[in-house]
PDB file of C-alpha atoms in Angstrom:
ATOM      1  CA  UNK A  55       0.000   0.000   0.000  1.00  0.00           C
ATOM      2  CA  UNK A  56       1.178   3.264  -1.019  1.00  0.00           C
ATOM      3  CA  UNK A  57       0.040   6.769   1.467  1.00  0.00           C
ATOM      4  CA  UNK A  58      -0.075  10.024   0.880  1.00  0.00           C
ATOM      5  CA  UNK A  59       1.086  11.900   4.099  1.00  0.00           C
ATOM      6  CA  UNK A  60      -0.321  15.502   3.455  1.00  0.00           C
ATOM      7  CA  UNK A  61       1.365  18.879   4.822  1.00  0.00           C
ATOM      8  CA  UNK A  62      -0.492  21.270   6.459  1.00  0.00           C
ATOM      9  CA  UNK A  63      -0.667  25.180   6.643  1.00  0.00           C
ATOM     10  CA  UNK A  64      -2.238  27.348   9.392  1.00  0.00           C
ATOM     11  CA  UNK A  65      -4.410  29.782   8.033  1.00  0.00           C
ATOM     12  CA  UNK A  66      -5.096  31.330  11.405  1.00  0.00           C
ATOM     13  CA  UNK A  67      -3.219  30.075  14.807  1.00  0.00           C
ATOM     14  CA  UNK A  68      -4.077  31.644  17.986  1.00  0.00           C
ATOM     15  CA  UNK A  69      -3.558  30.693  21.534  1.00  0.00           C
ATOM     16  CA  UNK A  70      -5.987  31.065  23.971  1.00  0.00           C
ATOM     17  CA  UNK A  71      -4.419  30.308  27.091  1.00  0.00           C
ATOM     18  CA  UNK A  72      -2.151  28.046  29.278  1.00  0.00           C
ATOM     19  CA  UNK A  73      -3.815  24.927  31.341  1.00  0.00           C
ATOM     20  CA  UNK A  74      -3.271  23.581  34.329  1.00  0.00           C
ATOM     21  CA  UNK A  75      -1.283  20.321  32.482  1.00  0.00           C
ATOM     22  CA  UNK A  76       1.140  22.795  30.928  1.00  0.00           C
ATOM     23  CA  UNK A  77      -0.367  22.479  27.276  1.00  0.00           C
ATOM     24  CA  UNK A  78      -1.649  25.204  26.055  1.00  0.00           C
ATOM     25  CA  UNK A  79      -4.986  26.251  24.624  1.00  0.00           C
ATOM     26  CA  UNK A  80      -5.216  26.851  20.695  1.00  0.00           C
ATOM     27  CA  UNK A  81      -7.639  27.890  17.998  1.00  0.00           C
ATOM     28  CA  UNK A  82      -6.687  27.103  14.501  1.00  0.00           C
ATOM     29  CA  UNK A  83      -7.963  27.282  11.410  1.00  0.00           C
ATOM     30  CA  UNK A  84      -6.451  24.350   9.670  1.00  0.00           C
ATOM     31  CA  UNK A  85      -5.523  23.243   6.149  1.00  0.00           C
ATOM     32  CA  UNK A  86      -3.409  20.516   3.961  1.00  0.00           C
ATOM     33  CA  UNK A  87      -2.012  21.519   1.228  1.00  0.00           C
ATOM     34  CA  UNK A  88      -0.700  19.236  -2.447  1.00  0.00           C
ATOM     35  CA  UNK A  89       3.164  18.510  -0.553  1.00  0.00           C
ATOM     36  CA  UNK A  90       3.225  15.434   1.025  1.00  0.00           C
ATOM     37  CA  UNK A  91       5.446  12.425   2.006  1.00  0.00           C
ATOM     38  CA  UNK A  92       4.850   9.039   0.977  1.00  0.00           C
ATOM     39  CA  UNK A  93       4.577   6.211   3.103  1.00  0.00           C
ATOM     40  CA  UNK A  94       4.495   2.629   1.938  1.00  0.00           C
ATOM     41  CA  UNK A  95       3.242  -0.369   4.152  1.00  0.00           C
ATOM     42  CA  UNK A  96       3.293  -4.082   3.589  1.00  0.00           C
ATOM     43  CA  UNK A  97       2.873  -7.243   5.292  1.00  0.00           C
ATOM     44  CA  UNK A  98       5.130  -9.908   6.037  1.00  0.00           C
ATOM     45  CA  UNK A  99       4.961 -13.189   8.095  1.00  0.00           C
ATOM     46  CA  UNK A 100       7.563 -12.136  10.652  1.00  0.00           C
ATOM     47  CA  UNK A 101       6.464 -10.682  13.463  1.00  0.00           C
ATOM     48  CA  UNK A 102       7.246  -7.368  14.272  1.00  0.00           C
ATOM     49  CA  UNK A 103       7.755  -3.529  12.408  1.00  0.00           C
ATOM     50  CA  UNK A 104      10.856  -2.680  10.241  1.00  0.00           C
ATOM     51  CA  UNK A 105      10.617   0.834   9.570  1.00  0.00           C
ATOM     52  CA  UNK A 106      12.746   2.873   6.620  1.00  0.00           C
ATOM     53  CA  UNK A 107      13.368   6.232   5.780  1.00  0.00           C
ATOM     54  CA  UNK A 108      15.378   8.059   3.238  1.00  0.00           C
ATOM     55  CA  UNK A 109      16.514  11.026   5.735  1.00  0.00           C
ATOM     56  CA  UNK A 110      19.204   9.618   7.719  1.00  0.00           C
ATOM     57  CA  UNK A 111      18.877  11.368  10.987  1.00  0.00           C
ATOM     58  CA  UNK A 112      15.286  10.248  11.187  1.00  0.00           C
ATOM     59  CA  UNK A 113      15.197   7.373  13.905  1.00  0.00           C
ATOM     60  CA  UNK A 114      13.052   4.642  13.144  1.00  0.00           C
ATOM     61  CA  UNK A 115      11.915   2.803  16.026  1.00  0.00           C
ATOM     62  CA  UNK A 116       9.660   3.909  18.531  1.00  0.00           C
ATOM     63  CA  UNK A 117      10.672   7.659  18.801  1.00  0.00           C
ATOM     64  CA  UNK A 118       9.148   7.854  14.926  1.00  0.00           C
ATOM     65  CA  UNK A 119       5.367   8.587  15.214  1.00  0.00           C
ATOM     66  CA  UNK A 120       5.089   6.248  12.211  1.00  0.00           C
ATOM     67  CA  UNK A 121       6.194   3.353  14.379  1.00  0.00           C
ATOM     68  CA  UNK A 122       4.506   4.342  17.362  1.00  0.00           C
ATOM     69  CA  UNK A 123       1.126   4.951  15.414  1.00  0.00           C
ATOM     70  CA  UNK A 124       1.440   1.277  13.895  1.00  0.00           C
ATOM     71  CA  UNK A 125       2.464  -0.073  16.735  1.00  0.00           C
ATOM     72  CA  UNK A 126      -0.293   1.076  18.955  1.00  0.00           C
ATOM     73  CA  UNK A 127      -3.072  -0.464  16.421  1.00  0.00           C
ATOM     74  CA  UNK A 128      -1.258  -3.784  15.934  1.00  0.00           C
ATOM     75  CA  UNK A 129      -0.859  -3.992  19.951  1.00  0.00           C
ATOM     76  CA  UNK A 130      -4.462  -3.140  20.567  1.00  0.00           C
ATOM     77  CA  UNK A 131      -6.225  -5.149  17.832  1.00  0.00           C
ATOM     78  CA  UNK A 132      -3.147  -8.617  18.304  1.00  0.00           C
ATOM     79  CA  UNK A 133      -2.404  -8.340  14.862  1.00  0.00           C
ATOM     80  CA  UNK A 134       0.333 -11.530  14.784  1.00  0.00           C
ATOM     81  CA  UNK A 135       1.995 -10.960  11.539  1.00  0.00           C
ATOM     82  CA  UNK A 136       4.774  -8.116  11.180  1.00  0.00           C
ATOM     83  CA  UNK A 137       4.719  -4.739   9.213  1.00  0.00           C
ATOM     84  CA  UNK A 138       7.214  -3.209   6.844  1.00  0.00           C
ATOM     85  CA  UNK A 139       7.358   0.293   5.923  1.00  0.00           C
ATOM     86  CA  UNK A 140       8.916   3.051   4.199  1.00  0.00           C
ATOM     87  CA  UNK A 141       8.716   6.888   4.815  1.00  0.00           C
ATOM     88  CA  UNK A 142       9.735   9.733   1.922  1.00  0.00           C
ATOM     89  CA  UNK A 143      10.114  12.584   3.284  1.00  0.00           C
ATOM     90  CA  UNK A 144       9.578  15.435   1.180  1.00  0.00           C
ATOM     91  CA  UNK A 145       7.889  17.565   3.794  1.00  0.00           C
ATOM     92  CA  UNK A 146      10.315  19.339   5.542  1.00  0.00           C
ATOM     93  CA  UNK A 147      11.449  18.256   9.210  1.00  0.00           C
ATOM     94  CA  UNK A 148      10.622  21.158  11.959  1.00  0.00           C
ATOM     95  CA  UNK A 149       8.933  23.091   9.404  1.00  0.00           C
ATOM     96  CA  UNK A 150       5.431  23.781  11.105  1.00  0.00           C
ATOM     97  CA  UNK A 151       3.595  22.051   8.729  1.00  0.00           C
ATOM     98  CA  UNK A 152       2.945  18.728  11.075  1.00  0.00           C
ATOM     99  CA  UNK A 153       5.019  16.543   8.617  1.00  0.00           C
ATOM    100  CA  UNK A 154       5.617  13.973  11.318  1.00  0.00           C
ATOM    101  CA  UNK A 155       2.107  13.614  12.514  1.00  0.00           C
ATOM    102  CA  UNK A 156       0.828  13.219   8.741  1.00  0.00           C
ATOM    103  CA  UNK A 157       2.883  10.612   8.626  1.00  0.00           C
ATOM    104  CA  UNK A 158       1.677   9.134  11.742  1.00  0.00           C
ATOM    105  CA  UNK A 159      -2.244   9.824  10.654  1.00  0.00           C
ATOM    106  CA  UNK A 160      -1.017   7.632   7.088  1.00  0.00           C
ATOM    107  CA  UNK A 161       0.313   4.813   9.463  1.00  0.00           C
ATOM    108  CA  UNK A 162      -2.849   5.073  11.521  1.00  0.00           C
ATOM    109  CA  UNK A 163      -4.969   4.748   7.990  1.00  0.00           C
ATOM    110  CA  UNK A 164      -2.637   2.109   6.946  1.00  0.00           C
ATOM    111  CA  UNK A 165      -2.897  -0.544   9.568  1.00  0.00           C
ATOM    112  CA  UNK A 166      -6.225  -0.118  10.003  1.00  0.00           C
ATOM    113  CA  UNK A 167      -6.774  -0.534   5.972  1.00  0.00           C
ATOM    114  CA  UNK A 168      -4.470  -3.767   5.668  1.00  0.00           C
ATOM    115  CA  UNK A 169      -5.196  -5.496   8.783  1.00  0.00           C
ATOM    116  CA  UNK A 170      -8.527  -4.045  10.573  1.00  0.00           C
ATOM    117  CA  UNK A 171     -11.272  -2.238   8.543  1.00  0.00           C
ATOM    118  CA  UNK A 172     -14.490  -4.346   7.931  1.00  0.00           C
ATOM    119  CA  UNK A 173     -13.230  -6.554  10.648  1.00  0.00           C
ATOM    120  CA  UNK A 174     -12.980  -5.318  14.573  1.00  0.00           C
ATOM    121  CA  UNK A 175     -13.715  -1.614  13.456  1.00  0.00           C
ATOM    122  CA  UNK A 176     -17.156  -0.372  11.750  1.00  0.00           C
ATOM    123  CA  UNK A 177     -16.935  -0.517   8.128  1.00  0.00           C
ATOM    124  CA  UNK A 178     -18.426   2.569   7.560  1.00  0.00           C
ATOM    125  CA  UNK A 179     -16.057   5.019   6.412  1.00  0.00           C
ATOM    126  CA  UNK A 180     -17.070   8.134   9.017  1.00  0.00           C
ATOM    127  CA  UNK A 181     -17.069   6.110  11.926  1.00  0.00           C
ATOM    128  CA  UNK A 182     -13.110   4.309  10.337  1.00  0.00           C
ATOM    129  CA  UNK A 183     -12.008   7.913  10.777  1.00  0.00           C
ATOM    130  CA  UNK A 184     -13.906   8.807  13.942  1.00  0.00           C
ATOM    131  CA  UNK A 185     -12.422   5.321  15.797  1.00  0.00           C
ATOM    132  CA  UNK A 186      -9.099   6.288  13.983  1.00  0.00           C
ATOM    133  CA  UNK A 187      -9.216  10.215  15.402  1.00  0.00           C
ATOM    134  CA  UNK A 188      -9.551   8.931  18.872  1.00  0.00           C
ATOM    135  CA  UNK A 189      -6.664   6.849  19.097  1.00  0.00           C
ATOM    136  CA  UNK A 190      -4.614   9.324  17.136  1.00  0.00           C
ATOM    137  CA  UNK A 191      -4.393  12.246  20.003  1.00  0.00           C
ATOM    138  CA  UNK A 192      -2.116   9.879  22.018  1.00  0.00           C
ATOM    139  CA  UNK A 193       0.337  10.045  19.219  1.00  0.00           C
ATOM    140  CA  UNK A 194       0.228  13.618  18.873  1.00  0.00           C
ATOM    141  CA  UNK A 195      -2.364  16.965  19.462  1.00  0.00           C
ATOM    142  CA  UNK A 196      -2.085  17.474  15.249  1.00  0.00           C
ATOM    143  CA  UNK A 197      -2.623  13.918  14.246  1.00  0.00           C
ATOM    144  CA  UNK A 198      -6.165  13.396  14.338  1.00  0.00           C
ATOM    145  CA  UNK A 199      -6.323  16.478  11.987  1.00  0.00           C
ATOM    146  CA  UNK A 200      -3.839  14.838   9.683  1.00  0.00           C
ATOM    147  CA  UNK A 201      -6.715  12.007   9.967  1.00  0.00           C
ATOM    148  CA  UNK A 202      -9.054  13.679   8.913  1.00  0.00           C
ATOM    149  CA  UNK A 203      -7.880  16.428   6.514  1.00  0.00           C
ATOM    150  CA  UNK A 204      -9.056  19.580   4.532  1.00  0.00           C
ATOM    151  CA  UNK A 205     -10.179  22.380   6.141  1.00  0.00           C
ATOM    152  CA  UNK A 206     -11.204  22.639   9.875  1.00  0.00           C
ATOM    153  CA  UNK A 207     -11.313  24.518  12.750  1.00  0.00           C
ATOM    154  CA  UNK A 208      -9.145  22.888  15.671  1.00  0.00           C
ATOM    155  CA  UNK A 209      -9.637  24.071  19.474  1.00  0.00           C
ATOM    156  CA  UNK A 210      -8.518  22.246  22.901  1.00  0.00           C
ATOM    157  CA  UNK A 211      -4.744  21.257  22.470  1.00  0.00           C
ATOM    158  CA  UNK A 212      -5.608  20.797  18.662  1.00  0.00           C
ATOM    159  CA  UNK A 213      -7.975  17.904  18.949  1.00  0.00           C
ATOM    160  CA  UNK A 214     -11.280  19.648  19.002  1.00  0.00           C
ATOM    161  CA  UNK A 215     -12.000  19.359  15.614  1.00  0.00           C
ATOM    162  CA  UNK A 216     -14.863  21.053  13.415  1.00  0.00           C
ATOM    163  CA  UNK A 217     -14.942  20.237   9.764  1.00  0.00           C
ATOM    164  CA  UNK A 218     -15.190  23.422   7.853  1.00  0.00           C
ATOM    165  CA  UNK A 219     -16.468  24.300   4.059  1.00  0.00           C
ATOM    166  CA  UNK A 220     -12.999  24.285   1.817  1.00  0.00           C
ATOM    167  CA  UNK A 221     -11.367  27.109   1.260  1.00  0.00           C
ATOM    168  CA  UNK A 222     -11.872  29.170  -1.505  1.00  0.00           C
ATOM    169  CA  UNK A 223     -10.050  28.381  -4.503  1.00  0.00           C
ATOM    170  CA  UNK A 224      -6.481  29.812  -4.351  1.00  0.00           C
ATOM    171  CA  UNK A 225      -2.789  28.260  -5.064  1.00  0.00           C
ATOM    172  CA  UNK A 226      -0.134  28.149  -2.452  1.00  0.00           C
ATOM    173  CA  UNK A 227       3.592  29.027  -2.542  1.00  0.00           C
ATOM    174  CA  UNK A 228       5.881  27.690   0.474  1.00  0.00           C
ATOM    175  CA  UNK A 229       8.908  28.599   1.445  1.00  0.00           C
ATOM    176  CA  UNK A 230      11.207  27.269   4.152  1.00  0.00           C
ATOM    177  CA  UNK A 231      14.204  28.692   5.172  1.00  0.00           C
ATOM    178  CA  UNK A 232      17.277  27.068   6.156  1.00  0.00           C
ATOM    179  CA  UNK A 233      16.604  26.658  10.001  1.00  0.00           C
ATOM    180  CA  UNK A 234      14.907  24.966  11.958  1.00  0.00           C
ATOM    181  CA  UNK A 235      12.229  25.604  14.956  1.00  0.00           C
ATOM    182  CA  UNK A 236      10.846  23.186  17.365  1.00  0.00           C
ATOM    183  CA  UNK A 237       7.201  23.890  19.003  1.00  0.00           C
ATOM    184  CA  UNK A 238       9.218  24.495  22.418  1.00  0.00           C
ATOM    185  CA  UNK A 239      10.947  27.414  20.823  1.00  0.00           C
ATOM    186  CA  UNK A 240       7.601  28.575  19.931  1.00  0.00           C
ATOM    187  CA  UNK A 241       5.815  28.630  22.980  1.00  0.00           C
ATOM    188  CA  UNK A 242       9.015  29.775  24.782  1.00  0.00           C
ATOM    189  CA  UNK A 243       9.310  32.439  22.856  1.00  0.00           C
ATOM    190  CA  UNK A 244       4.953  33.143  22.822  1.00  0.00           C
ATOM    191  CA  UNK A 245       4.687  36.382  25.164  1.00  0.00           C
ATOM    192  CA  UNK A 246       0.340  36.065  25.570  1.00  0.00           C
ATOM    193  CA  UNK A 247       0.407  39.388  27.816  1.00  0.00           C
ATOM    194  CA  UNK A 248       2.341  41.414  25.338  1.00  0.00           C
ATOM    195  CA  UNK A 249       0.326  43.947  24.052  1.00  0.00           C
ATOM    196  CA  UNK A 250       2.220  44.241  20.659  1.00  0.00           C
ATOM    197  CA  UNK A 251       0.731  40.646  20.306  1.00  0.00           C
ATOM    198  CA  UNK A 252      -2.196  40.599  17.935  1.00  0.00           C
ATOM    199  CA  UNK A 253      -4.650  37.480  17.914  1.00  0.00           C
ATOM    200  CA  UNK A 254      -6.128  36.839  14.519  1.00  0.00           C
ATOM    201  CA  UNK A 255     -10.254  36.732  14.398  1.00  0.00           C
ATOM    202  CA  UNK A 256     -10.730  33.027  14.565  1.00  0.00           C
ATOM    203  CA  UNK A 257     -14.321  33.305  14.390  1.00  0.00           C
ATOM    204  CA  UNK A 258     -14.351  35.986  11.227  1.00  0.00           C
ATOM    205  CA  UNK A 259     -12.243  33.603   9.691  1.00  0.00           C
ATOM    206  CA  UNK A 260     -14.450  30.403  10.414  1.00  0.00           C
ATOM    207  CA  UNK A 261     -17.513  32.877   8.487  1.00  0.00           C
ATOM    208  CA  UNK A 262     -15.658  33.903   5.972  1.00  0.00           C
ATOM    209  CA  UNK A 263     -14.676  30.306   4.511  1.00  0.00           C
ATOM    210  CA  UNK A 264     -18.306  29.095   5.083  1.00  0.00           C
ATOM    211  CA  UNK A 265     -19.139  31.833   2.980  1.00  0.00           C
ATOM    212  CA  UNK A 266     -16.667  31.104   0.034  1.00  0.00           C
ATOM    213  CA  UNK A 267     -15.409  34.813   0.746  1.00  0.00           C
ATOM    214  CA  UNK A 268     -11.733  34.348   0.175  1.00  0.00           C
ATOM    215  CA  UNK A 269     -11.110  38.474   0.540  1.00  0.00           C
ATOM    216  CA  UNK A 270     -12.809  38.484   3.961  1.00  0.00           C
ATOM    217  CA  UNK A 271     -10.747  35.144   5.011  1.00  0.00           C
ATOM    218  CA  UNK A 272      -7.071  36.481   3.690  1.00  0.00           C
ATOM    219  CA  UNK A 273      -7.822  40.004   5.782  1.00  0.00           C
ATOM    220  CA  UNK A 274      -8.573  38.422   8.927  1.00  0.00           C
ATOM    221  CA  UNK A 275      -5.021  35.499   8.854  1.00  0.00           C
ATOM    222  CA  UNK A 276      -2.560  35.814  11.734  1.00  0.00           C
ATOM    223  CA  UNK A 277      -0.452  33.623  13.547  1.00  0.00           C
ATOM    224  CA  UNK A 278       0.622  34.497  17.078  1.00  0.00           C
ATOM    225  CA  UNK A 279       3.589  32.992  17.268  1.00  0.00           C
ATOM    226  CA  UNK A 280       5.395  34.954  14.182  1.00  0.00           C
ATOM    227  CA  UNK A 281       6.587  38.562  15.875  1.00  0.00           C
ATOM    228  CA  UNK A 282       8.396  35.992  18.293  1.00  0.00           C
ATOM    229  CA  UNK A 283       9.863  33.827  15.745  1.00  0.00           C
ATOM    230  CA  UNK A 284      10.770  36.922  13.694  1.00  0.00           C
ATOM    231  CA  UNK A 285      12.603  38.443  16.045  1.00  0.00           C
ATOM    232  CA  UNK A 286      14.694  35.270  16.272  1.00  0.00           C
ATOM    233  CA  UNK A 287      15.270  34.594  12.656  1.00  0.00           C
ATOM    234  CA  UNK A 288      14.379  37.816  10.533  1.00  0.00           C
ATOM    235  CA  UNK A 289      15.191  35.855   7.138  1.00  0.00           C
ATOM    236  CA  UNK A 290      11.082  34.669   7.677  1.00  0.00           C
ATOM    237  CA  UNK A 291      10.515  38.429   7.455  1.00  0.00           C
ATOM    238  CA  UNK A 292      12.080  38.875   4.374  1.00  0.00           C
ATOM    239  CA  UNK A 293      10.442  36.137   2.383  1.00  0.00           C
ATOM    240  CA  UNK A 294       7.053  36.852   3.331  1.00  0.00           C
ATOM    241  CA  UNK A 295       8.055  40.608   2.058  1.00  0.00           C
ATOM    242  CA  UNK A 296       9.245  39.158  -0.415  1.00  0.00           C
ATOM    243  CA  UNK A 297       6.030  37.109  -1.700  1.00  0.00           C
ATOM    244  CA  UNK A 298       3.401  39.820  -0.695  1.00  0.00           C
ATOM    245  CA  UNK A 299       5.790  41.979  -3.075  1.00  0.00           C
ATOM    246  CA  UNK A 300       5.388  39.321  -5.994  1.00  0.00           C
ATOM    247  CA  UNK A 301       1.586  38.895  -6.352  1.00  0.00           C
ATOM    248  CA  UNK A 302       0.809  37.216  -3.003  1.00  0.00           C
ATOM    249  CA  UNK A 303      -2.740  38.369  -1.264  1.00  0.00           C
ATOM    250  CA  UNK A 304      -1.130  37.241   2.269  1.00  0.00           C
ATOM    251  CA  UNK A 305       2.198  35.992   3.420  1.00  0.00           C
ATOM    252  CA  UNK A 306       2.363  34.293   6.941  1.00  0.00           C
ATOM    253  CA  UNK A 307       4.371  32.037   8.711  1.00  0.00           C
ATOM    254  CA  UNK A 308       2.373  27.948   9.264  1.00  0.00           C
ATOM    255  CA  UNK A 309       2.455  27.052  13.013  1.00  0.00           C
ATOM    256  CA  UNK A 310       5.166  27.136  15.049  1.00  0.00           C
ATOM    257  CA  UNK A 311       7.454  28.369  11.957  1.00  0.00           C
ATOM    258  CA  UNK A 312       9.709  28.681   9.833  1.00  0.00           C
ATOM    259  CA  UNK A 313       7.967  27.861   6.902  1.00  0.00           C
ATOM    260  CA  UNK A 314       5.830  30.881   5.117  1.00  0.00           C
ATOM    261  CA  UNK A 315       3.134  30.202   2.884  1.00  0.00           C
ATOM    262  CA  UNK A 316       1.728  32.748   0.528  1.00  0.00           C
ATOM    263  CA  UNK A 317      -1.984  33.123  -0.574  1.00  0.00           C
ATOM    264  CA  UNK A 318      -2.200  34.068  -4.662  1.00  0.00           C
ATOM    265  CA  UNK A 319      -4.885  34.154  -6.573  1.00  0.00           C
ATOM    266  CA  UNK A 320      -3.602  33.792  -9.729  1.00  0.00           C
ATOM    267  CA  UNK A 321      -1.333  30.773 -10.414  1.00  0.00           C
ATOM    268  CA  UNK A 322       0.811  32.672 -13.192  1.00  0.00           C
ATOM    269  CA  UNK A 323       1.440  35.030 -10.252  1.00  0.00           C
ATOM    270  CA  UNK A 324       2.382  32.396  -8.079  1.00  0.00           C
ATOM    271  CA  UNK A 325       5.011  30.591 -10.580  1.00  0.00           C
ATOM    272  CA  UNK A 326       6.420  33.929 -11.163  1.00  0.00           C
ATOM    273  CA  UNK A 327       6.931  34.388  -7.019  1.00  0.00           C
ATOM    274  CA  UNK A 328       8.012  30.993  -7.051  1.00  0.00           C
ATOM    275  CA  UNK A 329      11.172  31.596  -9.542  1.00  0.00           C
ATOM    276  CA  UNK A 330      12.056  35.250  -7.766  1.00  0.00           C
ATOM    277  CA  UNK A 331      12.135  32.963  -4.483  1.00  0.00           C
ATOM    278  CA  UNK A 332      14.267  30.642  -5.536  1.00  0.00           C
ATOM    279  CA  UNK A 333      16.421  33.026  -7.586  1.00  0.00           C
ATOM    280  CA  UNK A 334      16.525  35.077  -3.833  1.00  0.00           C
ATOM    281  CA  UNK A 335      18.165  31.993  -2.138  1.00  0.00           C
ATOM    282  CA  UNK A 336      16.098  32.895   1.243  1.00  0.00           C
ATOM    283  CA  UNK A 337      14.827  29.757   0.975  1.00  0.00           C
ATOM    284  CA  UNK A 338      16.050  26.262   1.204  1.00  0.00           C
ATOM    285  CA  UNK A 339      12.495  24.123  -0.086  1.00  0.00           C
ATOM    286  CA  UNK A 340      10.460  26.353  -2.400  1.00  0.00           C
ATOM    287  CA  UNK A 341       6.885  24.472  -3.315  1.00  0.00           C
ATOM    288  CA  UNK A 342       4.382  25.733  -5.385  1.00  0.00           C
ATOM    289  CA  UNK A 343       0.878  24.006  -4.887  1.00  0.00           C
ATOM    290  CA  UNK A 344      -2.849  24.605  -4.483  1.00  0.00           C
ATOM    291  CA  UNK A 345      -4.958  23.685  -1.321  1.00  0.00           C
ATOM    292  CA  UNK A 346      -6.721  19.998  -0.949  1.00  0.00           C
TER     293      UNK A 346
END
């Protein structure tokens, strides 16, 4: 079996508050986007799950959410026969576009598809994803999104999810830079009582898309965590300058950073932002896609 691990961008990211576990409270308007790894999965007699990647420092045993997704099912359900799979990345690694938990959600699809569905889960495709969502927060906040897919609003730690309308139609460039930036860095760097910080309209956004009004849903994007992100690595700065200067509607950085995304309307304008991007050498990955 071959998997399609989707990317995702933020299209708004605000946090909420701090609980009493330590996580924090979010509310994110959520969306994958045409980049996405491929993960392969097939059986064999041997017990057991031999995991492959082709990025080198990637581990692949249990500290990959691939294997720990996999394993989970095949521990729950007593599947007996082993598991072999391997992960492309092409998504890149710290990026903020929830590359490992997609592929964690494809593992979770996978094993459930080879060894489970129409057997000890419901065959009905809703309640697959439904059973699948649930065990997917114990992987990670972001997986049962990567589960589920398209456009929704996320609340909780991530894993209230709403299914929303998709977005209007509109192409998407990316842009990652050459560092990296873990979700720690993010949070540690997250100053909620600053006034300077500005918390995008969640709900304006959430009306917007279920009104097709792509105008009123590119005025109201934000992500809270950029002006302290910025201020660590200004290069994010300069390519989203740098897109909203070549034809895109909006520039902003996805989650916890450093990749930037821009929102174009036109897809000539897009290819055309693409090549100035690349020509710039801001960034390291340069993608040029549409929303799914």
């Amino acid at each position: 079996m071959r998997l399609r691990a989707l990317a995702k961008i933020n299209l708004g990211l605000d946090v909420v508050g701090k609980r009493d576990d330590g996580y924090h409270e979010v509310r994110m308007i959520m969306q994958t986007i045409q980049m996405y790894d491929v993960l392969e999965i097939e059986k064999k007699k041997e017990p057991g799950i031999v995991l492959t990647t082709n990025i080198p420092y990637v581990p692949t045993d249990e500290r990959n959410l691939v294997y720990k997704a996999a394993k989970m099912l095949m521990d729950e359900f007593d599947i007996k026969e082993g598991l072999t799979m391997n992960l492309e990345k092409f998504i890149p690694v710290a990026a903020g576009m929830a590359g490992g938990s997609s592929d964690a959600a494809a593992a979770f699809v996978g094993v459930n598809r080879l060894f489970i569905y129409k057997t000890k889960v419901c065959p009905l495709a809703k309640v697959m994803r439904r059973e699948l969502m649930k065990r997917a927060v114990k992987v990670g906040a972001d997986v049962p999104y990567c589960v589920m897919r398209g456009t929704a609003l996320a609340e909780g730690i991530g894993e209230k999810l709403t299914r929303l309308p998709r977005v209007p139609h509109c192409y998407v460039l990316v842009g990652k830079p050459g560092v990296n930036v873990s979700t720690k860095t993010a949070y540690e760097n997250l100053k909620l009582d600053d006034p300077a910080v500005v918390h995008p309209d969640i709900d304006g956004m959430v009306t917007a898309v279920r009104n097709g009004d792509l105008d009123g849903m590119i005025s109201r994007m934000g992500n809270v965590f950029e002006p302290g992100i910025i201020s660590k690595y200004p290069v994010i700065q300069e390519i989203k300058d740098l897109m909203e200067s070549n034809g895109a509607r909006k520039a902003m950085m996805s989650g916890s950073g450093p990749t930037v995304f821009g929102i174009f309307d036109d897809k000539e304008k897009m290819d055309r932002a693409a090549a100035v991007l690349r020509e710039s050498r801001l960034a390291k990955t340069v993608f040029a896609t549409d929303v799914f």
